[in-house]
PDB file of C-alpha atoms in Angstrom:
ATOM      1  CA  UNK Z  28     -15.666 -14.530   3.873  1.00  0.00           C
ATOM      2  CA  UNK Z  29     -18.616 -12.996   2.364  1.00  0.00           C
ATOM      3  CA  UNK Z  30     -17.029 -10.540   0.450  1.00  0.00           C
ATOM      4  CA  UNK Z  31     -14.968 -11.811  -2.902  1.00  0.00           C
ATOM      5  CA  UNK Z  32     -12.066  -9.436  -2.246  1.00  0.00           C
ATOM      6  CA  UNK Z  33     -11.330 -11.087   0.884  1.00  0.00           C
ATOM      7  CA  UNK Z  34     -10.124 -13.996  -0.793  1.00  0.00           C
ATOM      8  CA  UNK Z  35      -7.410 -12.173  -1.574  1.00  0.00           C
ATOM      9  CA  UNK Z  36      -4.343 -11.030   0.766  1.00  0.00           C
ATOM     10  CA  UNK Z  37      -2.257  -8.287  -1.688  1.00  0.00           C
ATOM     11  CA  UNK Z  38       0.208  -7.050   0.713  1.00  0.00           C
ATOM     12  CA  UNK Z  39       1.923  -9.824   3.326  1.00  0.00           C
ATOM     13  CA  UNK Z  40       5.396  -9.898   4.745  1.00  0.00           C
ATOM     14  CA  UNK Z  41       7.981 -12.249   5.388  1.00  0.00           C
ATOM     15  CA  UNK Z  42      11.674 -12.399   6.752  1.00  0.00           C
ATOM     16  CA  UNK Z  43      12.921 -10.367   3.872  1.00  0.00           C
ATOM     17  CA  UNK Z  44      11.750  -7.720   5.589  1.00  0.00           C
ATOM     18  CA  UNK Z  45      13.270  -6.769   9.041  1.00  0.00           C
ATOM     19  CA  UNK Z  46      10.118  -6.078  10.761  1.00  0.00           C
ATOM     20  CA  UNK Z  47       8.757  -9.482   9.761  1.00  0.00           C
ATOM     21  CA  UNK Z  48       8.981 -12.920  11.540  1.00  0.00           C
ATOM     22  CA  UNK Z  49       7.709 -15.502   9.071  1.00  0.00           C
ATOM     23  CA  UNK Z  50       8.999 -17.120   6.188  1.00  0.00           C
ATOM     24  CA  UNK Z  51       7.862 -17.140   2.335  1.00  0.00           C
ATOM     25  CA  UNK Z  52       6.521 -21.177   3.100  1.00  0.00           C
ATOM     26  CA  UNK Z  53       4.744 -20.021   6.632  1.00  0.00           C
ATOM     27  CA  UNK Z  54       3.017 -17.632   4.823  1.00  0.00           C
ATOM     28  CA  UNK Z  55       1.684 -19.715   1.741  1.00  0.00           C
ATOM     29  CA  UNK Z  56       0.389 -22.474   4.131  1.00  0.00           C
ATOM     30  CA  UNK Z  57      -1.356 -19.793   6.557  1.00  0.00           C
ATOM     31  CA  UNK Z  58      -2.624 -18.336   3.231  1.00  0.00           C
ATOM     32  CA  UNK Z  59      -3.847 -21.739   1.922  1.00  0.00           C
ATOM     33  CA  UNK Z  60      -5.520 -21.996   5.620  1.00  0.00           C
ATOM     34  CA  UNK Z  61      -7.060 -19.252   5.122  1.00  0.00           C
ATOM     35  CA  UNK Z  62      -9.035 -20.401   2.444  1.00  0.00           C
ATOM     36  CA  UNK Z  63      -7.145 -17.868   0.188  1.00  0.00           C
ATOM     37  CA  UNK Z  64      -6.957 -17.682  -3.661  1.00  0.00           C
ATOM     38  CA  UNK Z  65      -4.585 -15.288  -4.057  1.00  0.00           C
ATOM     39  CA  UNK Z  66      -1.331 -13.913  -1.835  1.00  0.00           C
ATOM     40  CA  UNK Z  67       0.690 -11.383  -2.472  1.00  0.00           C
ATOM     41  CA  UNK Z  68       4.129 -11.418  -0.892  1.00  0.00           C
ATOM     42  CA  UNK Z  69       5.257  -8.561  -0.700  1.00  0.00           C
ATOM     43  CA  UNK Z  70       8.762  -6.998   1.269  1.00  0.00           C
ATOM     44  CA  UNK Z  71      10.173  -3.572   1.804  1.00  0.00           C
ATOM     45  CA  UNK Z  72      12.773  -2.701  -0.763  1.00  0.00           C
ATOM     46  CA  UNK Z  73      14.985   0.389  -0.392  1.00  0.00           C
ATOM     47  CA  UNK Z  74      17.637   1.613  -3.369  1.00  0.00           C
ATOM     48  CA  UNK Z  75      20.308   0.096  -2.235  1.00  0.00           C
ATOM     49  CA  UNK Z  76      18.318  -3.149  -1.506  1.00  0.00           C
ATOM     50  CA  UNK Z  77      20.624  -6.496  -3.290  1.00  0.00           C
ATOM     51  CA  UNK Z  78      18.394  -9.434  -2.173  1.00  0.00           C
ATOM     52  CA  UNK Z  79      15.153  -9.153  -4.921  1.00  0.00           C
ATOM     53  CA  UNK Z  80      17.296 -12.192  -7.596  1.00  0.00           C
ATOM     54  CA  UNK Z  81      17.353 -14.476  -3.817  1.00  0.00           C
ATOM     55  CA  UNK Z  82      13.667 -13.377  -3.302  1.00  0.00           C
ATOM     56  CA  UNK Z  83      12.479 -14.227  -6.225  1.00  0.00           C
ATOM     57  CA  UNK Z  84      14.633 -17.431  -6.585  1.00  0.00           C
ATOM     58  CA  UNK Z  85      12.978 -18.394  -3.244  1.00  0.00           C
ATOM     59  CA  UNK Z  86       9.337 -17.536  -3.893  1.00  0.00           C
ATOM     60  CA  UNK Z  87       9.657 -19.804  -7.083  1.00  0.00           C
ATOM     61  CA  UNK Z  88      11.271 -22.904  -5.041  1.00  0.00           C
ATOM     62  CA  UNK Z  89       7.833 -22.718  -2.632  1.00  0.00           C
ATOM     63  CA  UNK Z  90       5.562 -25.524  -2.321  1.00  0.00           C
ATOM     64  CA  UNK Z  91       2.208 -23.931  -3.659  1.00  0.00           C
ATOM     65  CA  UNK Z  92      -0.944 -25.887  -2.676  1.00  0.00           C
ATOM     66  CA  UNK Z  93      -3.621 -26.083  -5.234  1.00  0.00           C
ATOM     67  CA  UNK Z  94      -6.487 -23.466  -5.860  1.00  0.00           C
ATOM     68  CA  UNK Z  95      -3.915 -20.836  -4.466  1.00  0.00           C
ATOM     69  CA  UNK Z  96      -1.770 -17.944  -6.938  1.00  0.00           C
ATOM     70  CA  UNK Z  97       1.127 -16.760  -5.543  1.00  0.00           C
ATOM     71  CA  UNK Z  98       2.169 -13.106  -6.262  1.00  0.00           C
ATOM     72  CA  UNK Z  99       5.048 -11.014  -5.721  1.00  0.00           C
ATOM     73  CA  UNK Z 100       5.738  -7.694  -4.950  1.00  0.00           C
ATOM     74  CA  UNK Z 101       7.878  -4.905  -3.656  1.00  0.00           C
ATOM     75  CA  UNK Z 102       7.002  -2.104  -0.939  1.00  0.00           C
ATOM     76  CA  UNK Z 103       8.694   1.180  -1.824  1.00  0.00           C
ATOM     77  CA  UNK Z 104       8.519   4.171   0.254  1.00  0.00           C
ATOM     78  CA  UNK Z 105       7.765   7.610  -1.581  1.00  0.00           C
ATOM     79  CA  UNK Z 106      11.055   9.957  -1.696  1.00  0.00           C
ATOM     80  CA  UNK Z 107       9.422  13.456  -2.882  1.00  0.00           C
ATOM     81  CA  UNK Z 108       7.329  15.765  -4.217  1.00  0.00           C
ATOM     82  CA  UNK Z 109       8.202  14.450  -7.749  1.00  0.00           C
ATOM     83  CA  UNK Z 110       7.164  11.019  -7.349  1.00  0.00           C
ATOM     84  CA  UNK Z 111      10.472   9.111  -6.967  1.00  0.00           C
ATOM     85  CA  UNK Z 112      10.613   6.070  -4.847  1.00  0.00           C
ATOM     86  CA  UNK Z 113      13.095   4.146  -2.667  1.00  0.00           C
ATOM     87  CA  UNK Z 114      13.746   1.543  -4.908  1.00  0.00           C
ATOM     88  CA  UNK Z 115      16.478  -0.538  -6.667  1.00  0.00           C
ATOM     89  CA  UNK Z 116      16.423  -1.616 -10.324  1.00  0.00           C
ATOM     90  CA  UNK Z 117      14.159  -4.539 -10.601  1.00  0.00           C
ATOM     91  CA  UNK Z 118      14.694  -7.965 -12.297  1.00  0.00           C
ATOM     92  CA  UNK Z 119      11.647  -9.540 -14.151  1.00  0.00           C
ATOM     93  CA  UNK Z 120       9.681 -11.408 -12.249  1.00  0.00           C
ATOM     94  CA  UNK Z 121       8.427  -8.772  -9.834  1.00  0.00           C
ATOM     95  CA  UNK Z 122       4.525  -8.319 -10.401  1.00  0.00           C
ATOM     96  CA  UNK Z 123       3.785  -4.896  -8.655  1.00  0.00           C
ATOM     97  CA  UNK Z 124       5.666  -2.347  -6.695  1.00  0.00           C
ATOM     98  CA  UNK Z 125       3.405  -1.239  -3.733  1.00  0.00           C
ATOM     99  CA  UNK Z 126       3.746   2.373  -3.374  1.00  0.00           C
ATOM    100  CA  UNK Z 127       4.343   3.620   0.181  1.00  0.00           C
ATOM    101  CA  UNK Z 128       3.496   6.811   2.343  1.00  0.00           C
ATOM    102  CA  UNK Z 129       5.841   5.707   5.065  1.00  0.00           C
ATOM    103  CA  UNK Z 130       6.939   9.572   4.998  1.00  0.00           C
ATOM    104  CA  UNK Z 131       5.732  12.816   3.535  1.00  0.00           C
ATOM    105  CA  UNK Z 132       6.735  13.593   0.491  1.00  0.00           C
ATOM    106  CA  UNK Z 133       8.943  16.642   0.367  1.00  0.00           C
ATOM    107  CA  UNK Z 134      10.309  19.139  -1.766  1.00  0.00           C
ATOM    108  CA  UNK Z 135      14.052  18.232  -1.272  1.00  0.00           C
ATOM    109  CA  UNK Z 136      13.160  14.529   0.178  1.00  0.00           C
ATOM    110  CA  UNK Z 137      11.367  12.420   2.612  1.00  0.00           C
ATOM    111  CA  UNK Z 138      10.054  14.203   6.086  1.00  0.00           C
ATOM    112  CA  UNK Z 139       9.556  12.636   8.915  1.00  0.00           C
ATOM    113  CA  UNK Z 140       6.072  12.969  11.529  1.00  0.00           C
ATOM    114  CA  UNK Z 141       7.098  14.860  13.624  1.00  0.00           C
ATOM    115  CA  UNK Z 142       8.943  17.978  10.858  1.00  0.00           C
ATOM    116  CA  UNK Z 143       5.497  18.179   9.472  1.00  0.00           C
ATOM    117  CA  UNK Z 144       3.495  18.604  12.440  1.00  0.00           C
ATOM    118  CA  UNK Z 145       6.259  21.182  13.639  1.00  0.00           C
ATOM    119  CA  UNK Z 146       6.291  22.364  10.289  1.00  0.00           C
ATOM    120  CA  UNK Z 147       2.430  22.832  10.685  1.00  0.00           C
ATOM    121  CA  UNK Z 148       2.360  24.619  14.316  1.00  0.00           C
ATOM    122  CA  UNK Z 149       4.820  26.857  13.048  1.00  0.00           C
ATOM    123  CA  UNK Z 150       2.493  28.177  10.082  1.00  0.00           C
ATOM    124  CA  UNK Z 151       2.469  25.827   7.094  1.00  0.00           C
ATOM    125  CA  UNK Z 152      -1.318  26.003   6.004  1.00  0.00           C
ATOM    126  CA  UNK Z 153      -3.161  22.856   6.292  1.00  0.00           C
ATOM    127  CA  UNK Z 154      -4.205  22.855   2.462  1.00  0.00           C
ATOM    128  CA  UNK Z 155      -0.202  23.188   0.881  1.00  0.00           C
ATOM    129  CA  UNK Z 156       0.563  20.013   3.428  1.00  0.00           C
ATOM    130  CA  UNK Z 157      -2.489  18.338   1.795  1.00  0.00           C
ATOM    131  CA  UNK Z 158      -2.088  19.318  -1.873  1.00  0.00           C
ATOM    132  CA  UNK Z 159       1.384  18.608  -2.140  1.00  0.00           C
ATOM    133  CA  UNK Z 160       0.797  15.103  -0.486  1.00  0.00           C
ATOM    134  CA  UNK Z 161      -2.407  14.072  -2.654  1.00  0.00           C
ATOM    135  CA  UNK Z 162      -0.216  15.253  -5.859  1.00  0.00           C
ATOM    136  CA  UNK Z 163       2.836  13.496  -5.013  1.00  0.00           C
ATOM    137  CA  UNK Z 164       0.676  10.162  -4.619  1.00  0.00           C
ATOM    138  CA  UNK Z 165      -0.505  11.011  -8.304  1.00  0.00           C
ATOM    139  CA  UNK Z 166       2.697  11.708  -9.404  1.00  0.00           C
ATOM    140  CA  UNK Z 167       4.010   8.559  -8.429  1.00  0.00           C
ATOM    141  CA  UNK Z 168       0.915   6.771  -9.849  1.00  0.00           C
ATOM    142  CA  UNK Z 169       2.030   8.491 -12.967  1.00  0.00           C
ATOM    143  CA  UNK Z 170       5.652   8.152 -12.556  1.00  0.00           C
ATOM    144  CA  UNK Z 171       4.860   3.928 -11.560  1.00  0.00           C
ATOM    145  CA  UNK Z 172       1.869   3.375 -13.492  1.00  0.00           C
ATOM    146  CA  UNK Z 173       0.454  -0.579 -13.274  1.00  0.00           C
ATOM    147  CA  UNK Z 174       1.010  -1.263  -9.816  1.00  0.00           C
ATOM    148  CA  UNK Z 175      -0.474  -1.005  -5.845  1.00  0.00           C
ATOM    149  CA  UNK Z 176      -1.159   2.182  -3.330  1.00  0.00           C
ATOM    150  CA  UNK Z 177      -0.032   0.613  -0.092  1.00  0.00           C
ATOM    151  CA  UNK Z 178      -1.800   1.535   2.915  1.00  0.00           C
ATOM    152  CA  UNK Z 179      -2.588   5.137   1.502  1.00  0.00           C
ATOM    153  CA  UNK Z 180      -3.535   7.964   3.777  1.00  0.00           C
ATOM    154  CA  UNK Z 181      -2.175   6.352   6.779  1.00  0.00           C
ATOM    155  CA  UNK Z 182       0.411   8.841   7.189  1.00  0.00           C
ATOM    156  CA  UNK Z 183      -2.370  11.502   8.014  1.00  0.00           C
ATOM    157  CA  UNK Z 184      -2.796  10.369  11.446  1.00  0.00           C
ATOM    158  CA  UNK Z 185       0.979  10.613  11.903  1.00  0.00           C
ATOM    159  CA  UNK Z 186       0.549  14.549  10.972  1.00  0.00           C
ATOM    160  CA  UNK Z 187      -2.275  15.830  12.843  1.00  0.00           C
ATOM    161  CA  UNK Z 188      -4.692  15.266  10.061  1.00  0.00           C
ATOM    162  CA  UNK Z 189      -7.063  12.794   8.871  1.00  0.00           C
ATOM    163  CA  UNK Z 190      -8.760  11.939   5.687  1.00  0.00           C
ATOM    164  CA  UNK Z 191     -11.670  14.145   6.146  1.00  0.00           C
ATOM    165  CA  UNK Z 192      -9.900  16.923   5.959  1.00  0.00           C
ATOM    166  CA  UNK Z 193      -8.516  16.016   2.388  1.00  0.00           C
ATOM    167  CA  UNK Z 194     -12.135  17.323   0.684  1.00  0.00           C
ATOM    168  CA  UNK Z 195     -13.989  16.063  -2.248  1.00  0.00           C
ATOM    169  CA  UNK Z 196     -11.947  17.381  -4.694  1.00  0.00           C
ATOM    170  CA  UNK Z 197      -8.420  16.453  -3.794  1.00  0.00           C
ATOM    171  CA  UNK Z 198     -10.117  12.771  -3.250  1.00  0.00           C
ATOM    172  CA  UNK Z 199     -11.621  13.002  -6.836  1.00  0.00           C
ATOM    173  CA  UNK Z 200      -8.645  14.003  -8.800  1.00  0.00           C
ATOM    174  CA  UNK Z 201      -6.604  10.878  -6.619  1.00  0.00           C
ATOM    175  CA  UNK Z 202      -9.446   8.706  -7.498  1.00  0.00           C
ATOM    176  CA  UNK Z 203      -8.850   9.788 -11.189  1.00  0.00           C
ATOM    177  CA  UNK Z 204      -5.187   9.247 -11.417  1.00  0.00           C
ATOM    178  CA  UNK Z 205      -5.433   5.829  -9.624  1.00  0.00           C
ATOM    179  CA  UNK Z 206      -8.087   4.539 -12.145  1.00  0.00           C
ATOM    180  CA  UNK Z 207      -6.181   6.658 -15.299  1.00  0.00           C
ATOM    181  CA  UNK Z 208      -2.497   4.967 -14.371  1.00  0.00           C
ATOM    182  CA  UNK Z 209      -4.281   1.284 -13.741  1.00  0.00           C
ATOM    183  CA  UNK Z 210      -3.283   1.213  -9.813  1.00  0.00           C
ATOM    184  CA  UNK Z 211      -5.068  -0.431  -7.788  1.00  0.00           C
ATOM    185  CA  UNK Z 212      -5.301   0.573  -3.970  1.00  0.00           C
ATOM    186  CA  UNK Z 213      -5.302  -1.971  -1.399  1.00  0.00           C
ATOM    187  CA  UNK Z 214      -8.082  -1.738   1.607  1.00  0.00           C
ATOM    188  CA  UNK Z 215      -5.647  -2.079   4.438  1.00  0.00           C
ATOM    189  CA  UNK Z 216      -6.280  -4.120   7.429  1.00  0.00           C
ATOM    190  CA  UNK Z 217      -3.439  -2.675   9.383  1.00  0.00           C
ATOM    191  CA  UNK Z 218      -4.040   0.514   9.121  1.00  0.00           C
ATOM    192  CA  UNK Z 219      -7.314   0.675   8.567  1.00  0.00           C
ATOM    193  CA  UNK Z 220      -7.336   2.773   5.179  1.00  0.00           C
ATOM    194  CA  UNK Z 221      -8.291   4.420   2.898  1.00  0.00           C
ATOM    195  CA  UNK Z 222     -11.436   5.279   4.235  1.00  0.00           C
ATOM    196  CA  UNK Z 223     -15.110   4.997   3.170  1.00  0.00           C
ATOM    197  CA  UNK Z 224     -15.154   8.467   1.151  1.00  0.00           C
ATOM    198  CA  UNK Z 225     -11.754   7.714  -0.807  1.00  0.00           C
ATOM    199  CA  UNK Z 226     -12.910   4.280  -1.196  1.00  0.00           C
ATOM    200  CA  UNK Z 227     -16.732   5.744  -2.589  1.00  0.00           C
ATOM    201  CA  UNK Z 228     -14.672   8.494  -4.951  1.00  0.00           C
ATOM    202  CA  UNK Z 229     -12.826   5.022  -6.557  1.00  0.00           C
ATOM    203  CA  UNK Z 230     -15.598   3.217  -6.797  1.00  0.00           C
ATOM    204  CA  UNK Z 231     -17.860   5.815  -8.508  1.00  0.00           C
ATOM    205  CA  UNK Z 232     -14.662   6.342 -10.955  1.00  0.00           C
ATOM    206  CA  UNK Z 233     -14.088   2.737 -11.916  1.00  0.00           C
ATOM    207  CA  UNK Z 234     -10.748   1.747  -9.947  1.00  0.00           C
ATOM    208  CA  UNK Z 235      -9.943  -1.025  -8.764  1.00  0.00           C
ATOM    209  CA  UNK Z 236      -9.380  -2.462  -5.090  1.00  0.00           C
ATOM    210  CA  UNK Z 237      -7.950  -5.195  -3.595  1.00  0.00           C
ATOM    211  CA  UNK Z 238      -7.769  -6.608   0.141  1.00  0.00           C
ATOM    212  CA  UNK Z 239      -4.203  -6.412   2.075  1.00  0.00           C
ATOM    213  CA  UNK Z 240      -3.374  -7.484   5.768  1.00  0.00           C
ATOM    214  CA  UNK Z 241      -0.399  -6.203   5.583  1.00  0.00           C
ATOM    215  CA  UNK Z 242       0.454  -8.973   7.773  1.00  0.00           C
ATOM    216  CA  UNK Z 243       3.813  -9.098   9.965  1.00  0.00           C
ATOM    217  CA  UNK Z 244       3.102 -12.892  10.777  1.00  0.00           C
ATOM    218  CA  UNK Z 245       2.274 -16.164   9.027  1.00  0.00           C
ATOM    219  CA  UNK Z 246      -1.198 -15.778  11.431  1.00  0.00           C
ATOM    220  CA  UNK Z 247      -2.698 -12.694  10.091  1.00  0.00           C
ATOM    221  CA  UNK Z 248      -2.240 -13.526   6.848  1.00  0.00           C
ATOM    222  CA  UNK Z 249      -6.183 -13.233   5.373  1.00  0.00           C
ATOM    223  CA  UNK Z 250      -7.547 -12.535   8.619  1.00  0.00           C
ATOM    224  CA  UNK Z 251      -9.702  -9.815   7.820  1.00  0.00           C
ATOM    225  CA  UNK Z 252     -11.599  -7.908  10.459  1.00  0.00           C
ATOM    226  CA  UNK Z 253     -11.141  -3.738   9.596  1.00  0.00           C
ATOM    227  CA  UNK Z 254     -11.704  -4.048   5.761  1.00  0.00           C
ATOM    228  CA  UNK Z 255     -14.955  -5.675   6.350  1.00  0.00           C
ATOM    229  CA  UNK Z 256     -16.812  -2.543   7.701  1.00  0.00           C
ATOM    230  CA  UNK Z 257     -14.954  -0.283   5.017  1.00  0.00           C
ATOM    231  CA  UNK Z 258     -16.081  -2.503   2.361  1.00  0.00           C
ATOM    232  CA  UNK Z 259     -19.541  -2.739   3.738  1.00  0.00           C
ATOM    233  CA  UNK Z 260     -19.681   1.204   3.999  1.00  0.00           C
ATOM    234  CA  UNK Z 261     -18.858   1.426  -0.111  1.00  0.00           C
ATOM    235  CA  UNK Z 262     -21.558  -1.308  -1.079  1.00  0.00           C
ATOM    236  CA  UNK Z 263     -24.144   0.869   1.060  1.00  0.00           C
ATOM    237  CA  UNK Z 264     -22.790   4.364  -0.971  1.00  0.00           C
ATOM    238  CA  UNK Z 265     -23.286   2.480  -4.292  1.00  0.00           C
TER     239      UNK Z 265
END
């Protein structure tokens, strides 16, 4: 664990989420296996979501082991082109809401895959798909300011398109509004993103990053493999 951001896991699950299988404590003591210093725990929230008071109630009953923090946080899909998200009111006590491209960002609401790609076969240009995704991620940066981009650009795949084909300058001006709003973007093992150019563009303009599984299970918590050849890739660029 060569690397000091893989000390850190910013993004794992647990039973409060319905994909998830392990539990707040399973995930502190694989954490604390790990050799972790920090964990995020993190679970998907929706508006009408009532469990974050029994969430956070629970995270503060855990056994912590010494020489690891123990963060919380929220994962919040993005609703639209304006920047809203899928998200209840809040109590204190939540550190970060981790903003989500679980769908693309529409004019009148979330779109599925498979509408987009449609969408695109049937004549929406390539570049209005693109700049209306890259400015509702800064929107919601702006809208959210403080907190985490979860997993961002993974939806690209989903759509036919990849990160490539986002271009220097959309990449810059996301780059800009992540470091200008204070979010930092997690370098997801999961998924594999953001890649080495949108990871360069916030390096050279002063953001900040931090390490996420995005684990599903107490035994991928801080079990890095992916991240380590992005991360490698932006030390070589600098």
């Amino acid at each position: 664990m060569s690397h000091p951001l893989l000390r850190g896991d910013h993004h794992v699950h647990s039973t409060f989420s319905d994909d998830a299988v392990s539990t707040l404590s399973e995930n502190v003591e694989a954490a604390a296996a790990a050799g972790l210093s920090t964990v995020r725990l993190v679970d998907h929230v929706r508006e009408s979501t009532t469990w974050v008071p029994e969430y956070l109630s629970a995270v503060r009953a855990l056994r912590v082991p010494d020489g690891l923090v123990v963060l919380t946080g929220v994962e919040a899909k993005i609703l639209d082109s304006s920047g809203s998200l899928d998200i209840p009111a809040l109590p204190d006590g939540i550190d970060r809401i981790l903003i989500a491209d679980h769908q693309y960002p529409g004019v009148d609401g979330p779109l599925g895959p498979s509408v987009v790609r449609e969408r695109i076969a049937a004549g929406w240009a390539v570049d209005d798909v693109l700049d209306q995704l890259v400015n509702a991620l800064i929107a919601t940066m702006r809208r959210y300011p403080g907190n985490q981009l979860a997993h961002c650009f993974s939806l690209l795949p989903k759509i036919g398109l990849s990160e490539q084909d986002l271009g220097a300058e959309r990449t810059q001006a996301w780059a800009r509004a992540a470091v200008e709003t204070g979010t930092r973007v997690e370098v997801n093992e999961k998924w594999a993103c953001p890649g080495p150019e949108a990871l360069s563009a916030l390096q050279r303009a002063g953001g900040e990053l931090v390490a996420s599984t995005d684990s599903h299970e107490a035994a991928d918590v801080g079990r890095y493999s992916r991240v380590i050849p992005l991360l490698d890739a932006i030390e070589a660029s600098s």
